[in-house]
Amino acid sequence: MDGKVFDGLKVAEFAWVIVGPAASRYLAEHGATVVKIESHKRLDTLRGTSPFANNKPTVDSSMAFGRHNPNKYSVSIDLQHPHGQKLAWKLIQWADIVTESFSPGTMEKWGLGYEDVRKLRPEIIYLSSSMQGRGGPHSGYAGYGMNAVNLCGFTEVSGWRDKRPAAPHGAYTDYISTRFGALALISALDYRRRTGKGQWIEQSQFETSLHFFAPPIMDYQINGRIMERDGNRYPEAAPHGVFPCKGNDNWIAIAVLNEEQWRNFCQAIDQPHLAERKEYATLPQRKKNEDELEKMAADWTRSLMLEEAEALLQRAGVPSHVVARPKDVYEDIQLKDRGYFVPMNHPVMGRQSYEPQSSFILSKTPRRINRPSPCLGEHNEFVFKNLLGMNDEEIAGHIADGSITTELPGQFKVSM
Amino acid sequence: MYHQEAESALPPYRILDLTEGGCMLGGRLLADLGADVIMIEPPGGSPSRTGPYYKNIIDPEKSLFWWAYNANKRGITLDVAQAEGRKLFKDLVLKADAVLECFEPGYLNHLKLGYADLCEIKPDIVLTSITPFGQNGPKEHYQASDLTIWASGAYLYACGNPDRAPTWIGFPQAGLFGGAEGAIGTMTAIWHRNNTGEGQYVDVSMQESALSPNLNVLQMWDVSGVEFHRLGGALYVPSTGVQQPIYFECRDGYVMILIQGGNEPFISSSARLVKWMEEEDMAPEWLVKLNWKLDYDATTMGQPIADRVGEAVERFTLTRTKAELYEEGAIKRQILIAPVSNTRDISEDLQLKSRNYWEKLEHADLDDSIVYCGPFIRMSDTPLKYQRRAPLRGEHNDEIFGEELGISREKLNSLKEKGII
């Protein structure tokens, strides 16, 4: 026992891109063995996504893939090949957990769907995650993370009243779905420990992500009010926004949530007399005069350097933080203190910084990144031989018939 | 749909929930999975009973925010800052598996209710603290709010229009991420405790979870030295600097159409859109002739063609509603379209209805039943259940203090008078 939580737990990961792979990372960071089932014939989208180390796009040099897959092993299997499906079965026999995120029906087509698996492995925990779930008129809807952020309402409430919605960047809801998936997996494990029973966990990323927007949905269903975008305003605070500092595109976020913070804010901007003014004394009054307050805040921040503004506000006791740029987080003193970025040597990419998936540190069994993201098929030998007990001859046979893939069918192409 | 008699995943566990705001989601998730989660509010009521309100009646008992994130929990009031309150809290800890909290770092230690104190009475307890920056470090005492935490995670910088301040998502998200992480951390620690008998401390940083949605933005800087600039939703091609418009106005709002060329499935999707426009006599000849593989390849095209395509497409989308573009365009014609849904569109969504997503809970005190977002995930053998609406202030004081801890009615009354419960 080396003190890790999920030591001995085995995950066969058919899931790709973000939602499933990020969910299993919670387990991998706490000791589970996760084997990614990939293929040279159907590359994980992230392997074709920039940035590429040394600006050399290859199948093994994307840190978009790297970011989402440290701690894992990779095998390359052609699941369309009958012998590839046999290998997949061996991995399923080995595993405690199976994850997949293909369009509904794909695993079934290969004979690897939950109903098939359950017959042989009733104790398996099997997670299927798709954009809109099984069944229903939109089940086959093409699942891009960018679609879900629109369906879930997040785009509509992002941006300014006088402009088009400004969609949250990237595949926002993937990062919500991931967390609910991980929690369901651990809960299913807990249930299995007590009862011996496995089960099927079926996730519609759309349904999951609505929980991050539940009160505004209830507000429509009960009160008929449709939530609209309104910059950075928030009904429970004023001023509440993002204000410019000296320099180009430098911003600081400030939130004044109550009367005490309002007094502190007046101190910070060196206008303590404002705290006495009746028209700003309570939240409803500050909301009424919010335009003025925002102008006041911006007039003050504009003449300051970012760090200066943050220091003055923090000293006075006002919630505030610079709007960090990507480069800032690599220098963030707090993240350094928590050991957030973990440098690892990758065989192709060289030294790279990895991020943990768990945003928590357990005092006795802390999260760990102990291997870099895998190259495609890097662990074929280790997995088939050491984990599954196959011999060299069998493995060579699979390579010869193409069910273990070893080469890209064409030239490597960047997808994003 | 589930059978009420089906088992749940987590019934053996009792969780004491002292959190506020979005962090309350963590306990809600565990309660949905069947854990016995007891929400502990200060006697005056939680500050998280905020708007919007049921039928717009400003009343802490009618807070939709409170309802959404505390359904399935029981609720008591208790002032843990007072000595007698602390004693009662410790009595509750004796029967609990985990405690969730989001006070400022050090506050529970100051009350002598920190991890070490709780371990003295219950050595295998799991204590989960959810804070903006974690328990230790140079920013542990930073004054923070959901927006400022979002700012610290750099995702805020990637969102919004290029010519204005970055913008958040209008409904606060950082606390919800913190709550979800708290739930995962708690169950990870409970799994470890079940293996080893050893409890532990779970230290959640909301800043770290706010870094998560950045996709490849951080790595673009770290690996390639490229700073991502927000584009308000357009697609940006770093190698050429071209911005491809993908958001279009329609009759009743906006839709996203992933109009791209170069690769599949985009070529076919874009061609299908042009065909539809052609059928409606809205495709100019140059657009019909456009070769999506060669003329609209992100790595070689220029900005003028992107703008020209965008304008032509928007002339078409302006003649249709979101629902028409979604149902006919995306579902029937398999074009990569997504409606920019608002809360009404979500409420009327056909897929959610077809999967019986929405759940109703009785609010007997209001003589009403209220529709809630349904199960966050479907579990075949341990379905998530909707058992009770969020607790009223102190609703289960008698049940928990009286029946479970065996405190007499006189004593309860006296505690009430002293403002402890």
Coordinates of N, CA and C in Angstrom, one line a residue, chain A residues 5-6 18 26 50-51 63 67 132-138 141 144 146-147 150-153 156-157 160 162-165 167-169 172 175 179-180 183 186-187 189-191 193-194 197 199-202 206-208 211-212 215-216 218-221 223 225-227 231-234 240-241 249 251 255 310 314 319-322 324-325 327 330 332-335 337-338 340 352 355 359-365 367 413, chain B residues 7 9 13 29 33 52-53 55-56 69 115 133-134 136-139 142-143 145 148 150-152 154-155 157 159 161 163-171 173 177 181 184 188 191-192 194-195 198-205 207-209 211-213 215-216 218-219 221-224 227-228 230 246-247 254 256 263 265 314 326-327 331 337-341 344 346-347 351 354-355 357 371 374 376 378-382:
Chain A
V5 N -5.3 6.2 -3.3 CA -6.7 5.8 -3.0 C -7.2 4.7 -3.9
F6 N -7.0 4.8 -5.2 CA -7.6 3.9 -6.2 C -6.6 2.9 -6.7
I18 N -12.6 15.1 -24.6 CA -12.4 15.7 -23.3 C -13.3 15.0 -22.2
Y26 N -9.5 11.9 -12.6 CA -9.6 12.0 -11.2 C -9.2 10.7 -10.5
S50 N -3.7 22.2 -31.9 CA -2.6 22.9 -31.5 C -2.7 23.2 -30.0
P51 N -1.6 23.5 -29.3 CA -0.3 23.7 -29.8 C 0.5 22.5 -29.9
M63 N 0.1 19.4 -27.1 CA -0.1 19.6 -25.7 C -1.6 19.8 -25.4
R67 N -2.5 17.9 -22.2 CA -3.1 18.5 -21.0 C -4.2 17.6 -20.5
Q132 N -26.4 14.5 -26.3 CA -27.8 14.6 -25.9 C -28.5 13.3 -25.4
G133 N -27.6 12.3 -25.2 CA -28.1 11.1 -24.6 C -28.8 10.1 -25.6
R134 N -29.1 8.9 -25.0 CA -29.7 7.8 -25.8 C -31.2 8.2 -26.0
G135 N -31.8 7.8 -27.1 CA -33.2 8.0 -27.3 C -33.6 9.4 -27.5
G136 N -34.8 9.6 -28.0 CA -35.2 11.0 -28.3 C -34.8 11.5 -29.7
P137 N -35.5 12.5 -30.1 CA -35.3 12.9 -31.5 C -34.0 13.5 -31.8
H138 N -33.2 14.0 -30.8 CA -31.9 14.6 -31.1 C -30.8 13.8 -30.7
Y141 N -27.7 13.9 -32.9 CA -27.2 15.2 -33.2 C -25.6 15.3 -33.0
Y144 N -20.5 18.5 -30.9 CA -19.3 19.3 -30.7 C -19.5 20.1 -29.4
M146 N -18.8 22.9 -28.7 CA -19.2 24.3 -28.9 C -20.8 24.3 -29.1
N147 N -21.4 23.2 -29.5 CA -22.8 23.2 -29.7 C -23.5 23.2 -28.3
N150 N -24.1 26.4 -26.4 CA -25.2 27.2 -27.0 C -26.6 26.6 -26.5
L151 N -26.7 25.3 -26.6 CA -27.9 24.6 -26.2 C -28.2 24.9 -24.7
C152 N -27.2 24.9 -23.9 CA -27.4 25.0 -22.4 C -27.7 26.4 -22.0
G153 N -27.7 27.4 -22.8 CA -28.0 28.8 -22.4 C -26.8 29.6 -22.0
E156 N -26.1 32.6 -24.5 CA -27.1 33.7 -24.5 C -26.9 34.7 -23.4
V157 N -26.3 34.2 -22.3 CA -26.1 35.1 -21.1 C -24.7 35.6 -21.0
W160 N -22.6 41.4 -24.0 CA -23.2 42.7 -23.7 C -24.6 42.8 -24.3
D162 N -26.0 45.3 -25.8 CA -26.1 45.9 -27.1 C -25.4 45.2 -28.2
K163 N -24.9 44.0 -27.9 CA -24.1 43.3 -28.9 C -24.7 41.8 -29.0
R164 N -24.1 41.2 -30.0 CA -24.4 39.8 -30.2 C -23.9 39.0 -29.0
P165 N -24.5 37.8 -28.7 CA -23.9 37.1 -27.6 C -22.4 36.7 -27.9
A167 N -19.9 34.0 -27.1 CA -19.9 32.7 -26.6 C -18.7 32.4 -25.7
P168 N -18.9 31.7 -24.6 CA -17.7 31.3 -23.8 C -16.8 30.5 -24.7
H169 N -15.5 30.7 -24.5 CA -14.6 30.0 -25.4 C -14.6 28.5 -25.3
Y172 N -16.9 24.6 -23.4 CA -17.1 24.9 -21.9 C -17.8 23.8 -21.2
Y175 N -16.2 20.6 -19.5 CA -15.6 20.7 -18.2 C -16.6 20.6 -17.1
R179 N -17.0 16.5 -14.5 CA -17.0 16.4 -13.1 C -18.2 15.5 -12.6
F180 N -19.3 15.7 -13.2 CA -20.5 14.8 -12.8 C -20.2 13.4 -13.2
L183 N -17.9 11.9 -10.5 CA -18.6 11.6 -9.3 C -19.5 10.4 -9.4
I186 N -17.3 7.2 -9.1 CA -16.9 6.8 -7.8 C -18.1 6.3 -6.9
S187 N -19.2 6.9 -7.2 CA -20.4 6.5 -6.4 C -20.8 5.1 -6.8
L189 N -18.8 2.8 -7.9 CA -17.8 1.9 -7.3 C -18.2 1.6 -5.9
D190 N -18.6 2.7 -5.2 CA -19.0 2.5 -3.8 C -20.1 1.6 -3.6
Y191 N -21.1 1.7 -4.5 CA -22.3 0.8 -4.5 C -21.8 -0.6 -4.8
R193 N -18.9 -1.9 -4.3 CA -18.2 -2.5 -3.1 C -19.2 -3.1 -2.1
R194 N -20.3 -2.5 -1.9 CA -21.3 -3.0 -1.0 C -22.1 -4.2 -1.5
K197 N -22.6 -5.3 -7.4 CA -23.3 -5.0 -8.7 C -22.7 -3.9 -9.4
Q199 N -23.1 -1.4 -13.1 CA -24.2 -0.7 -13.7 C -23.8 0.1 -14.9
W200 N -24.8 0.6 -15.6 CA -24.6 1.5 -16.7 C -24.9 2.9 -16.3
I201 N -23.9 3.8 -16.6 CA -24.1 5.2 -16.3 C -24.2 5.9 -17.6
E202 N -25.4 6.5 -17.9 CA -25.6 7.1 -19.2 C -25.7 8.6 -19.0
F206 N -25.8 17.6 -22.2 CA -26.8 18.7 -22.2 C -27.5 18.7 -20.8
E207 N -28.1 17.5 -20.5 CA -28.8 17.4 -19.2 C -28.0 17.7 -18.0
T208 N -26.8 17.2 -18.0 CA -25.8 17.4 -16.9 C -25.5 18.9 -16.7
H211 N -27.4 21.9 -14.8 CA -27.4 22.1 -13.4 C -26.5 23.3 -13.0
F212 N -25.7 23.7 -14.0 CA -24.9 25.0 -13.7 C -25.7 26.2 -14.1
P215 N -31.1 27.8 -11.5 CA -32.0 28.9 -11.0 C -32.6 29.8 -12.1
P216 N -31.8 30.2 -13.1 CA -32.4 31.0 -14.2 C -33.5 30.2 -15.0
M218 N -35.4 27.9 -13.6 CA -36.6 27.9 -12.8 C -37.3 29.2 -12.8
D219 N -36.5 30.3 -12.9 CA -37.0 31.6 -13.0 C -37.9 31.8 -14.2
Y220 N -37.5 31.2 -15.3 CA -38.4 31.2 -16.5 C -39.7 30.4 -16.3
Q221 N -39.5 29.1 -15.8 CA -40.6 28.2 -15.7 C -41.6 28.7 -14.6
N223 N -41.6 32.1 -13.2 CA -41.9 33.6 -13.3 C -42.0 34.1 -14.7
R225 N -39.6 34.8 -16.6 CA -38.6 35.8 -16.9 C -37.4 35.1 -17.7
I226 N -37.1 35.6 -18.8 CA -36.0 35.1 -19.6 C -34.7 35.8 -19.3
M227 N -33.7 35.1 -18.8 CA -32.5 35.8 -18.4 C -31.7 36.3 -19.7
G231 N -23.2 42.1 -19.6 CA -21.8 42.3 -19.3 C -21.4 41.5 -18.1
N232 N -20.8 42.2 -17.1 CA -20.3 41.5 -15.9 C -21.1 41.9 -14.7
R233 N -22.3 42.4 -14.9 CA -23.1 42.8 -13.8 C -23.7 41.5 -13.1
Y234 N -24.1 41.7 -11.9 CA -24.7 40.6 -11.1 C -25.7 41.2 -10.1
H240 N -19.7 45.9 -9.8 CA -19.4 44.5 -10.0 C -19.0 44.4 -11.5
G241 N -17.7 44.3 -11.7 CA -17.3 44.3 -13.1 C -15.8 44.1 -13.3
D249 N -5.0 46.1 -23.0 CA -5.9 45.0 -22.6 C -5.6 44.4 -21.3
W251 N -6.8 44.2 -17.4 CA -8.1 44.3 -16.7 C -8.1 43.8 -15.3
A255 N -15.5 43.2 -7.1 CA -16.9 42.9 -6.7 C -17.2 43.5 -5.4
E310 N -4.7 45.8 -7.6 CA -5.1 44.7 -6.9 C -4.6 44.8 -5.4
Q314 N -7.1 44.8 -2.3 CA -7.0 43.7 -1.3 C -6.7 44.3 0.1
P319 N -13.1 42.4 -2.6 CA -12.9 41.3 -3.5 C -12.4 41.7 -4.9
S320 N -11.2 41.2 -5.3 CA -10.6 41.7 -6.5 C -9.6 40.7 -7.0
H321 N -9.3 40.7 -8.3 CA -8.2 39.9 -8.8 C -7.9 40.4 -10.2
V322 N -6.7 40.5 -10.6 CA -6.4 40.8 -12.0 C -7.0 39.8 -12.9
A324 N -6.3 37.3 -15.1 CA -5.1 36.7 -15.4 C -5.0 36.3 -16.9
R325 N -3.9 36.5 -17.5 CA -3.7 36.0 -18.8 C -3.0 34.7 -18.7
K327 N -0.2 33.7 -19.5 CA 1.2 33.7 -19.0 C 1.2 34.0 -17.5
Y330 N 1.1 30.8 -15.1 CA 2.3 30.1 -14.9 C 3.2 30.7 -13.9
D332 N 1.7 32.5 -11.3 CA 0.9 32.8 -10.1 C 1.5 32.2 -8.8
I333 N 1.7 33.1 -7.8 CA 2.3 32.6 -6.6 C 1.5 31.6 -5.8
Q334 N 0.2 31.7 -5.9 CA -0.6 30.7 -5.2 C -0.6 29.4 -5.9
L335 N -0.6 29.3 -7.2 CA -0.6 28.0 -7.9 C 0.8 27.4 -7.7
D337 N 2.6 27.7 -5.0 CA 2.6 27.2 -3.7 C 1.9 25.9 -3.6
R338 N 0.8 25.7 -4.4 CA 0.1 24.4 -4.3 C 0.7 23.4 -5.3
Y340 N 0.7 23.4 -8.5 CA -0.3 23.1 -9.6 C 0.3 22.6 -10.8
Q352 N 7.5 19.3 -20.3 CA 6.2 20.0 -20.5 C 5.6 20.1 -19.1
E355 N -1.1 19.9 -15.8 CA -2.0 20.4 -14.8 C -2.8 19.2 -14.2
S359 N -9.1 19.6 -8.5 CA -8.8 20.9 -7.9 C -8.8 20.8 -6.4
F360 N -8.5 19.6 -5.9 CA -8.4 19.4 -4.5 C -7.1 18.6 -4.1
I361 N -6.7 18.9 -2.9 CA -5.5 18.1 -2.4 C -6.0 17.4 -1.2
L362 N -5.8 16.0 -1.2 CA -6.2 15.2 -0.1 C -4.9 15.2 0.8
S363 N -5.2 15.4 2.1 CA -4.0 15.6 3.0 C -3.1 14.3 3.1
K364 N -3.7 13.1 3.1 CA -2.9 11.9 3.2 C -2.6 11.2 1.9
T365 N -3.4 11.4 0.9 CA -3.2 10.8 -0.4 C -3.3 11.8 -1.5
R367 N -3.1 14.2 -4.8 CA -3.1 14.0 -6.2 C -1.7 13.8 -6.7
K413 N -2.6 15.2 -40.2 CA -3.2 16.5 -40.5 C -3.7 17.2 -39.3
Chain B
E7 N -32.6 1.1 -5.4 CA -31.7 1.5 -4.4 C -30.9 2.8 -4.9
A9 N -27.1 5.0 -4.7 CA -25.7 4.6 -4.6 C -25.1 4.9 -3.2
Y13 N -24.1 7.1 3.8 CA -23.3 8.2 4.2 C -24.2 9.4 4.7
L29 N -25.4 17.2 -5.0 CA -25.1 16.1 -5.8 C -25.1 14.8 -5.0
L33 N -27.5 11.4 -5.1 CA -27.0 10.0 -5.1 C -27.4 9.2 -3.9
P52 N -33.4 34.8 -8.0 CA -34.8 35.1 -8.2 C -35.7 34.3 -7.2
Y53 N -36.9 34.9 -7.0 CA -37.8 34.3 -6.0 C -39.1 33.7 -6.7
K55 N -42.5 33.4 -7.8 CA -43.6 34.4 -8.1 C -43.1 35.8 -7.7
N56 N -41.8 36.0 -7.7 CA -41.2 37.3 -7.5 C -41.5 37.8 -6.1
Y69 N -30.2 24.3 -5.3 CA -29.0 23.7 -4.9 C -29.2 23.0 -3.5
Y115 N -9.9 20.6 11.4 CA -9.8 19.2 11.1 C -9.2 18.4 12.3
F133 N -8.9 30.0 -3.0 CA -7.5 29.7 -3.4 C -6.9 28.6 -2.6
G134 N -7.7 27.9 -1.8 CA -7.1 26.8 -1.0 C -6.8 27.3 0.4
N136 N -3.8 27.2 2.2 CA -2.5 27.8 2.5 C -2.0 28.5 1.2
G137 N -1.0 29.4 1.5 CA -0.4 30.0 0.4 C -0.6 31.5 0.4
P138 N 0.1 32.2 -0.4 CA 0.1 33.7 -0.4 C -1.3 34.3 -0.6
K139 N -2.2 33.6 -1.3 CA -3.5 34.3 -1.5 C -4.6 33.7 -0.7
Y142 N -7.0 36.2 0.4 CA -7.5 37.2 -0.6 C -9.1 37.3 -0.4
Q143 N -9.5 38.6 -0.5 CA -10.9 38.8 -0.6 C -11.4 38.4 -2.0
S145 N -14.7 36.9 -4.8 CA -16.1 36.7 -5.2 C -16.0 35.7 -6.4
T148 N -14.2 37.4 -9.3 CA -12.7 37.6 -9.1 C -12.0 36.2 -9.2
W150 N -13.1 33.7 -11.0 CA -13.1 33.4 -12.5 C -12.0 34.2 -13.1
A151 N -11.7 35.4 -12.7 CA -10.6 36.2 -13.3 C -9.3 35.5 -13.0
S152 N -9.1 34.9 -11.8 CA -7.8 34.3 -11.5 C -7.5 33.1 -12.3
A154 N -8.0 32.7 -15.6 CA -7.6 33.1 -16.9 C -8.6 32.7 -18.0
Y155 N -9.7 32.0 -17.6 CA -10.7 31.7 -18.6 C -11.5 32.9 -19.0
Y157 N -10.4 35.8 -19.3 CA -9.6 36.6 -20.3 C -9.9 36.1 -21.7
C159 N -12.8 35.1 -22.8 CA -14.2 35.2 -23.2 C -14.7 36.7 -23.3
N161 N -16.1 40.1 -26.1 CA -15.8 40.8 -27.3 C -14.4 41.4 -27.2
D163 N -13.2 44.2 -28.4 CA -13.1 45.6 -28.2 C -13.6 46.1 -26.8
R164 N -14.0 45.2 -26.0 CA -14.4 45.6 -24.6 C -13.8 44.7 -23.6
A165 N -14.2 45.0 -22.3 CA -13.7 44.1 -21.2 C -14.1 42.7 -21.4
P166 N -13.3 41.8 -21.0 CA -13.7 40.4 -21.0 C -15.0 40.2 -20.2
T167 N -15.8 39.2 -20.6 CA -17.1 39.0 -19.9 C -17.2 37.6 -19.3
W168 N -17.8 37.5 -18.2 CA -18.1 36.2 -17.6 C -19.3 35.6 -18.1
I169 N -19.7 34.5 -17.6 CA -21.0 33.9 -17.9 C -22.0 34.5 -16.9
G170 N -23.1 35.1 -17.4 CA -24.0 35.9 -16.6 C -24.5 35.2 -15.3
F171 N -24.5 33.9 -15.2 CA -24.8 33.2 -14.0 C -23.5 32.7 -13.4
Q173 N -20.4 30.9 -12.0 CA -20.0 29.5 -12.2 C -18.9 28.9 -11.3
F177 N -18.4 25.1 -9.7 CA -17.2 24.2 -9.9 C -16.6 23.8 -8.6
E181 N -16.3 19.9 -7.3 CA -15.0 19.4 -6.8 C -15.0 18.9 -5.4
I184 N -16.6 15.4 -5.4 CA -15.7 14.4 -5.9 C -14.6 14.1 -4.8
T188 N -13.8 10.6 -2.9 CA -12.5 10.0 -3.0 C -12.0 9.7 -1.6
W191 N -13.8 6.8 0.0 CA -13.4 5.5 -0.6 C -12.1 5.1 0.1
H192 N -11.2 6.0 0.3 CA -9.9 5.7 1.0 C -10.2 5.3 2.4
N194 N -12.8 3.9 3.5 CA -13.4 2.5 3.6 C -12.3 1.5 3.4
N195 N -11.3 1.8 2.7 CA -10.2 0.9 2.5 C -9.3 0.8 3.7
E198 N -8.9 5.3 7.5 CA -8.3 6.6 7.8 C -9.1 7.7 7.1
G199 N -9.5 8.7 7.9 CA -10.1 9.9 7.3 C -9.0 10.9 6.8
Q200 N -9.5 12.0 6.2 CA -8.5 13.0 5.8 C -9.1 14.3 5.5
Y201 N -8.3 15.3 5.2 CA -8.7 16.6 5.0 C -8.6 16.9 3.5
V202 N -9.7 17.5 2.9 CA -9.8 17.7 1.5 C -9.8 19.2 1.3
D203 N -8.8 19.7 0.6 CA -8.6 21.1 0.4 C -8.8 21.5 -1.1
V204 N -10.0 22.1 -1.3 CA -10.4 22.4 -2.7 C -10.0 23.9 -3.0
S205 N -9.5 24.1 -4.2 CA -9.2 25.5 -4.6 C -10.1 25.8 -5.8
Q207 N -10.0 28.5 -7.6 CA -9.1 29.0 -8.7 C -8.7 27.9 -9.6
E208 N -8.3 26.8 -9.0 CA -7.8 25.7 -9.9 C -8.9 25.1 -10.8
S209 N -10.2 25.0 -10.2 CA -11.2 24.5 -11.1 C -11.6 25.6 -12.1
L211 N -9.5 27.2 -13.8 CA -8.5 27.1 -14.9 C -9.0 26.0 -15.8
S212 N -9.8 25.1 -15.4 CA -10.1 23.9 -16.1 C -10.7 24.2 -17.5
P213 N -11.7 25.1 -17.7 CA -12.3 25.2 -19.0 C -11.4 25.8 -20.1
L215 N -9.4 24.8 -22.2 CA -9.1 23.9 -23.3 C -7.6 24.0 -23.6
N216 N -7.2 24.6 -24.7 CA -5.7 24.6 -25.0 C -5.1 26.0 -24.9
L218 N -4.0 27.8 -22.3 CA -2.8 28.0 -21.5 C -1.6 27.4 -22.2
Q219 N -1.8 26.2 -22.8 CA -0.7 25.5 -23.5 C -0.3 26.3 -24.7
W221 N 0.1 29.3 -24.9 CA 1.1 30.3 -24.4 C 2.4 29.5 -24.0
D222 N 2.2 28.5 -23.2 CA 3.3 27.8 -22.6 C 4.2 27.1 -23.6
V223 N 3.6 26.5 -24.6 CA 4.3 25.7 -25.6 C 4.7 26.5 -26.8
S224 N 3.8 27.4 -27.2 CA 4.1 28.1 -28.5 C 4.3 29.6 -28.3
E227 N -0.4 34.1 -27.4 CA -1.4 34.6 -26.5 C -2.7 34.6 -27.2
F228 N -3.7 33.9 -26.6 CA -5.0 33.8 -27.2 C -5.8 35.1 -26.9
R230 N -9.5 37.0 -27.1 CA -11.0 36.7 -27.2 C -11.5 37.3 -28.5
I246 N -19.2 32.6 -37.1 CA -20.0 31.4 -36.9 C -21.3 31.6 -36.1
Y247 N -21.5 32.9 -35.7 CA -22.7 33.2 -35.0 C -23.5 34.2 -35.9
Y254 N -30.3 34.2 -32.1 CA -29.0 33.8 -32.8 C -28.9 32.3 -32.9
M256 N -25.6 29.3 -33.9 CA -24.2 29.1 -34.4 C -24.3 28.1 -35.5
N263 N -11.8 20.5 -44.4 CA -12.0 19.2 -43.9 C -13.4 18.7 -43.8
P265 N -16.1 16.9 -41.2 CA -17.4 16.9 -41.8 C -17.9 18.3 -42.2
E314 N -26.1 35.1 -43.2 CA -27.0 35.8 -42.3 C -28.3 36.3 -43.0
Y326 N -32.8 24.9 -36.2 CA -32.4 23.7 -35.5 C -33.1 22.4 -36.0
E327 N -34.4 22.5 -36.1 CA -35.1 21.2 -36.4 C -34.9 20.9 -37.9
I331 N -31.2 18.9 -37.5 CA -31.7 17.5 -37.3 C -32.0 16.9 -38.6
I337 N -25.5 23.1 -37.0 CA -26.2 24.3 -36.5 C -26.5 24.0 -35.0
A338 N -26.4 25.0 -34.2 CA -26.9 25.0 -32.8 C -27.6 26.3 -32.5
P339 N -28.8 26.2 -31.9 CA -29.5 27.4 -31.5 C -28.8 28.0 -30.3
V340 N -28.7 29.3 -30.2 CA -28.3 30.0 -29.0 C -29.5 30.1 -28.1
S341 N -29.7 29.0 -27.3 CA -31.0 28.9 -26.6 C -31.0 29.8 -25.4
R344 N -36.2 30.0 -22.1 CA -37.5 29.5 -22.6 C -37.2 28.3 -23.6
I346 N -34.8 26.3 -23.7 CA -34.4 25.1 -22.9 C -35.6 24.4 -22.3
S347 N -36.5 25.2 -21.8 CA -37.7 24.7 -21.1 C -38.6 24.0 -22.1
Q351 N -35.9 17.3 -27.0 CA -35.1 16.2 -26.6 C -35.3 16.0 -25.1
S354 N -38.6 14.5 -24.4 CA -38.7 13.1 -24.9 C -38.0 12.2 -23.9
R355 N -36.9 12.6 -23.3 CA -36.2 11.8 -22.3 C -36.8 12.0 -20.9
Y357 N -36.9 14.4 -18.9 CA -35.8 15.0 -18.1 C -36.4 15.7 -16.8
V371 N -41.1 22.4 -11.0 CA -40.3 21.7 -11.9 C -38.9 22.0 -11.7
G374 N -33.7 17.8 -14.1 CA -33.7 16.4 -13.8 C -32.4 15.8 -13.4
F376 N -28.8 14.5 -13.0 CA -27.6 15.0 -13.7 C -27.0 13.9 -14.5
R378 N -27.8 9.4 -15.6 CA -28.7 8.2 -15.5 C -27.9 7.0 -15.0
M379 N -28.3 6.5 -13.9 CA -27.6 5.3 -13.4 C -28.6 4.2 -13.4
S380 N -28.2 3.1 -14.1 CA -29.2 2.0 -14.3 C -29.7 1.3 -13.0
D381 N -28.8 1.1 -12.1 CA -29.2 0.3 -10.9 C -29.4 1.2 -9.7
T382 N -28.8 2.4 -9.7 CA -29.0 3.3 -8.5 C -29.5 4.7 -9.1

